[in-house]
């Protein structure tokens, strides 16, 4: 009986890693790599129209996960609401959006492909003692300011190689 209990414990501990969850986040299917997105964004220039962006492969109306922002959203992001520091340099495209108000829009797109894989001991994870998540992939964020159908400002950031371990 004792040998049977040991065998059961060994067999449970061997296959437990496969019981830990894996979560994948893919926000769209237009671009499969960080470099694909970066190549498109590198071609965007101030003065281009939304039609020009469509020819590059970025259709504001059809590309998934594009958030439309108002001039008030941008004012808040750039710290222009209640501005007390008059030495703050505001980019020209942002100024044009503030002047245009409702006649302008900003668009923010976040594209990511990440995998969240739980690692470690199943029982420690399951019993809430210790959870470790290994996160890998990439993420890219683009902010466009458009006034009268013309790009006025482009700002982008990203991480081409996410590789981190979160411990709970």
mmCIF file of C-alpha atoms in Angstrom:
data_model
loop_
_atom_site.group_PDB
_atom_site.id
_atom_site.type_symbol
_atom_site.label_atom_id
_atom_site.label_comp_id
_atom_site.label_asym_id
_atom_site.label_seq_id
_atom_site.Cartn_x
_atom_site.Cartn_y
_atom_site.Cartn_z
ATOM 1 C CA UNK A 1 0.000 0.000 0.000
ATOM 2 C CA UNK A 2 2.864 2.326 0.857
ATOM 3 C CA UNK A 3 4.473 1.698 -2.551
ATOM 4 C CA UNK A 4 1.185 2.473 -4.283
ATOM 5 C CA UNK A 5 0.930 5.827 -2.498
ATOM 6 C CA UNK A 6 4.497 6.709 -3.518
ATOM 7 C CA UNK A 7 3.767 5.735 -7.131
ATOM 8 C CA UNK A 8 0.649 7.917 -7.177
ATOM 9 C CA UNK A 9 2.586 10.890 -5.764
ATOM 10 C CA UNK A 10 5.393 10.476 -8.297
ATOM 11 C CA UNK A 11 2.995 10.184 -11.237
ATOM 12 C CA UNK A 12 1.050 13.256 -10.078
ATOM 13 C CA UNK A 13 4.181 15.362 -9.688
ATOM 14 C CA UNK A 14 5.601 14.362 -13.093
ATOM 15 C CA UNK A 15 2.610 15.514 -15.133
ATOM 16 C CA UNK A 16 1.673 18.562 -13.051
ATOM 17 C CA UNK A 17 3.574 21.132 -15.084
ATOM 18 C CA UNK A 18 1.240 20.512 -17.998
ATOM 19 C CA UNK A 19 -1.675 21.456 -15.725
ATOM 20 C CA UNK A 20 -0.429 25.053 -15.362
ATOM 21 C CA UNK A 21 -2.328 27.541 -17.563
ATOM 22 C CA UNK A 22 -0.980 29.309 -20.663
ATOM 23 C CA UNK A 23 -2.623 32.473 -22.012
ATOM 24 C CA UNK A 24 -1.873 34.062 -25.370
ATOM 25 C CA UNK A 25 -2.776 37.628 -26.367
ATOM 26 C CA UNK A 26 -2.896 38.545 -30.061
ATOM 27 C CA UNK A 27 -4.670 41.850 -30.656
ATOM 28 C CA UNK A 28 -4.915 41.555 -34.447
ATOM 29 C CA UNK A 29 -3.714 39.578 -37.455
ATOM 30 C CA UNK A 30 -2.522 42.317 -39.832
ATOM 31 C CA UNK A 31 1.074 42.184 -38.610
ATOM 32 C CA UNK A 32 2.777 39.067 -37.325
ATOM 33 C CA UNK A 33 5.961 40.639 -35.936
ATOM 34 C CA UNK A 34 7.098 43.811 -34.221
ATOM 35 C CA UNK A 35 9.247 44.626 -37.249
ATOM 36 C CA UNK A 36 6.198 44.415 -39.566
ATOM 37 C CA UNK A 37 4.404 47.107 -37.555
ATOM 38 C CA UNK A 38 7.520 49.233 -37.196
ATOM 39 C CA UNK A 39 8.141 49.147 -40.970
ATOM 40 C CA UNK A 40 4.640 50.509 -41.634
ATOM 41 C CA UNK A 41 4.863 53.198 -38.946
ATOM 42 C CA UNK A 42 8.310 54.296 -40.180
ATOM 43 C CA UNK A 43 6.663 55.284 -43.478
ATOM 44 C CA UNK A 44 4.058 57.584 -41.886
ATOM 45 C CA UNK A 45 4.841 61.259 -42.372
ATOM 46 C CA UNK A 46 3.232 64.499 -41.246
ATOM 47 C CA UNK A 47 1.000 65.780 -44.031
ATOM 48 C CA UNK A 48 -0.116 62.369 -45.311
ATOM 49 C CA UNK A 49 -3.840 61.761 -45.668
ATOM 50 C CA UNK A 50 -5.836 58.892 -44.191
ATOM 51 C CA UNK A 51 -6.010 57.480 -47.734
ATOM 52 C CA UNK A 52 -2.194 57.467 -47.824
ATOM 53 C CA UNK A 53 -2.209 55.476 -44.581
ATOM 54 C CA UNK A 54 -4.605 52.945 -46.129
ATOM 55 C CA UNK A 55 -2.135 52.337 -48.961
ATOM 56 C CA UNK A 56 0.524 51.639 -46.319
ATOM 57 C CA UNK A 57 -1.764 49.021 -44.752
ATOM 58 C CA UNK A 58 -3.125 51.063 -41.849
ATOM 59 C CA UNK A 59 -6.844 51.665 -42.258
ATOM 60 C CA UNK A 60 -8.070 53.608 -39.221
ATOM 61 C CA UNK A 61 -11.649 52.422 -39.804
ATOM 62 C CA UNK A 62 -10.896 48.713 -40.326
ATOM 63 C CA UNK A 63 -7.729 47.928 -38.374
ATOM 64 C CA UNK A 64 -8.663 46.230 -35.074
ATOM 65 C CA UNK A 65 -7.971 47.900 -31.730
ATOM 66 C CA UNK A 66 -7.711 51.488 -32.951
ATOM 67 C CA UNK A 67 -9.107 53.833 -30.329
ATOM 68 C CA UNK A 68 -10.472 57.201 -31.442
ATOM 69 C CA UNK A 69 -9.509 60.029 -29.072
ATOM 70 C CA UNK A 70 -10.833 63.581 -28.768
ATOM 71 C CA UNK A 71 -8.796 66.732 -28.376
ATOM 72 C CA UNK A 72 -9.647 66.653 -24.664
ATOM 73 C CA UNK A 73 -8.122 63.170 -24.326
ATOM 74 C CA UNK A 74 -4.931 64.438 -25.946
ATOM 75 C CA UNK A 75 -4.901 67.596 -23.801
ATOM 76 C CA UNK A 76 -5.036 65.397 -20.719
ATOM 77 C CA UNK A 77 -2.288 63.061 -21.987
ATOM 78 C CA UNK A 78 0.056 65.933 -22.770
ATOM 79 C CA UNK A 79 -0.667 67.671 -19.458
ATOM 80 C CA UNK A 80 -2.350 70.682 -21.048
ATOM 81 C CA UNK A 81 -5.399 70.765 -18.783
ATOM 82 C CA UNK A 82 -4.639 73.104 -15.898
ATOM 83 C CA UNK A 83 -1.183 73.770 -17.359
ATOM 84 C CA UNK A 84 0.864 75.822 -14.936
ATOM 85 C CA UNK A 85 4.327 75.138 -16.355
ATOM 86 C CA UNK A 86 4.540 77.486 -19.338
ATOM 87 C CA UNK A 87 8.008 76.211 -20.192
ATOM 88 C CA UNK A 88 6.478 72.930 -21.384
ATOM 89 C CA UNK A 89 7.131 72.493 -25.099
ATOM 90 C CA UNK A 90 3.985 71.308 -26.874
ATOM 91 C CA UNK A 91 4.523 69.648 -30.280
ATOM 92 C CA UNK A 92 3.080 71.547 -33.274
ATOM 93 C CA UNK A 93 0.725 68.683 -34.184
ATOM 94 C CA UNK A 94 -0.776 68.731 -30.692
ATOM 95 C CA UNK A 95 -1.229 72.522 -30.913
ATOM 96 C CA UNK A 96 -3.004 72.115 -34.262
ATOM 97 C CA UNK A 97 -5.375 69.570 -32.700
ATOM 98 C CA UNK A 98 -6.114 71.920 -29.792
ATOM 99 C CA UNK A 99 -6.876 74.724 -32.255
ATOM 100 C CA UNK A 100 -9.054 72.464 -34.428
ATOM 101 C CA UNK A 101 -10.909 70.993 -31.401
ATOM 102 C CA UNK A 102 -13.843 68.934 -32.755
ATOM 103 C CA UNK A 103 -12.482 69.097 -36.325
ATOM 104 C CA UNK A 104 -9.549 66.897 -35.377
ATOM 105 C CA UNK A 105 -9.074 63.418 -33.977
ATOM 106 C CA UNK A 106 -6.326 61.328 -32.528
ATOM 107 C CA UNK A 107 -6.031 57.596 -32.964
ATOM 108 C CA UNK A 108 -4.190 55.204 -30.710
ATOM 109 C CA UNK A 109 -3.414 51.670 -31.770
ATOM 110 C CA UNK A 110 -1.864 49.037 -29.551
ATOM 111 C CA UNK A 111 -0.712 45.841 -31.205
ATOM 112 C CA UNK A 112 0.668 42.993 -29.174
ATOM 113 C CA UNK A 113 1.485 39.338 -29.367
ATOM 114 C CA UNK A 114 2.306 37.937 -25.943
ATOM 115 C CA UNK A 115 2.261 34.600 -24.201
ATOM 116 C CA UNK A 116 1.709 34.318 -20.442
ATOM 117 C CA UNK A 117 2.886 30.912 -19.297
ATOM 118 C CA UNK A 118 2.639 29.829 -15.678
ATOM 119 C CA UNK A 119 5.818 28.077 -14.582
ATOM 120 C CA UNK A 120 6.920 26.306 -11.455
ATOM 121 C CA UNK A 121 5.249 23.821 -9.173
ATOM 122 C CA UNK A 122 1.592 23.039 -9.888
ATOM 123 C CA UNK A 123 0.677 22.463 -6.250
ATOM 124 C CA UNK A 124 2.322 25.672 -5.008
ATOM 125 C CA UNK A 125 0.464 27.552 -7.750
ATOM 126 C CA UNK A 126 -2.846 25.754 -7.221
ATOM 127 C CA UNK A 127 -2.782 26.224 -3.446
ATOM 128 C CA UNK A 128 -1.969 29.955 -3.875
ATOM 129 C CA UNK A 129 1.460 29.722 -2.230
ATOM 130 C CA UNK A 130 3.545 30.855 -5.176
ATOM 131 C CA UNK A 131 2.643 31.787 -8.741
ATOM 132 C CA UNK A 132 5.181 32.550 -11.438
ATOM 133 C CA UNK A 133 4.250 33.736 -14.913
ATOM 134 C CA UNK A 134 6.755 33.907 -17.767
ATOM 135 C CA UNK A 135 5.690 36.583 -20.271
ATOM 136 C CA UNK A 136 7.216 36.659 -23.749
ATOM 137 C CA UNK A 137 6.380 38.380 -27.033
ATOM 138 C CA UNK A 138 6.199 41.958 -28.312
ATOM 139 C CA UNK A 139 4.062 45.103 -28.036
ATOM 140 C CA UNK A 140 3.751 48.274 -30.140
ATOM 141 C CA UNK A 141 1.746 51.459 -29.542
ATOM 142 C CA UNK A 142 1.084 54.210 -32.092
ATOM 143 C CA UNK A 143 -0.504 57.629 -31.561
ATOM 144 C CA UNK A 144 -1.617 59.608 -34.610
ATOM 145 C CA UNK A 145 -3.064 63.113 -34.553
ATOM 146 C CA UNK A 146 -5.155 63.971 -37.603
ATOM 147 C CA UNK A 147 -6.679 67.355 -38.476
ATOM 148 C CA UNK A 148 -8.746 67.830 -41.645
ATOM 149 C CA UNK A 149 -7.837 64.309 -42.851
ATOM 150 C CA UNK A 150 -4.075 65.048 -42.642
ATOM 151 C CA UNK A 151 -1.583 63.526 -40.218
ATOM 152 C CA UNK A 152 -0.220 66.250 -37.941
ATOM 153 C CA UNK A 153 1.714 64.211 -35.381
ATOM 154 C CA UNK A 154 3.093 60.681 -35.040
ATOM 155 C CA UNK A 155 4.358 59.170 -31.801
ATOM 156 C CA UNK A 156 5.183 55.515 -31.313
ATOM 157 C CA UNK A 157 6.788 53.256 -28.769
ATOM 158 C CA UNK A 158 7.190 49.569 -28.267
ATOM 159 C CA UNK A 159 9.025 46.589 -26.941
ATOM 160 C CA UNK A 160 10.234 44.149 -29.609
ATOM 161 C CA UNK A 161 11.378 41.533 -27.109
ATOM 162 C CA UNK A 162 9.279 41.128 -23.976
ATOM 163 C CA UNK A 163 10.777 38.527 -21.654
ATOM 164 C CA UNK A 164 9.868 38.891 -17.999
ATOM 165 C CA UNK A 165 8.997 36.762 -14.998
ATOM 166 C CA UNK A 166 6.197 37.899 -12.679
ATOM 167 C CA UNK A 167 5.974 36.452 -9.187
ATOM 168 C CA UNK A 168 2.814 36.629 -7.081
#
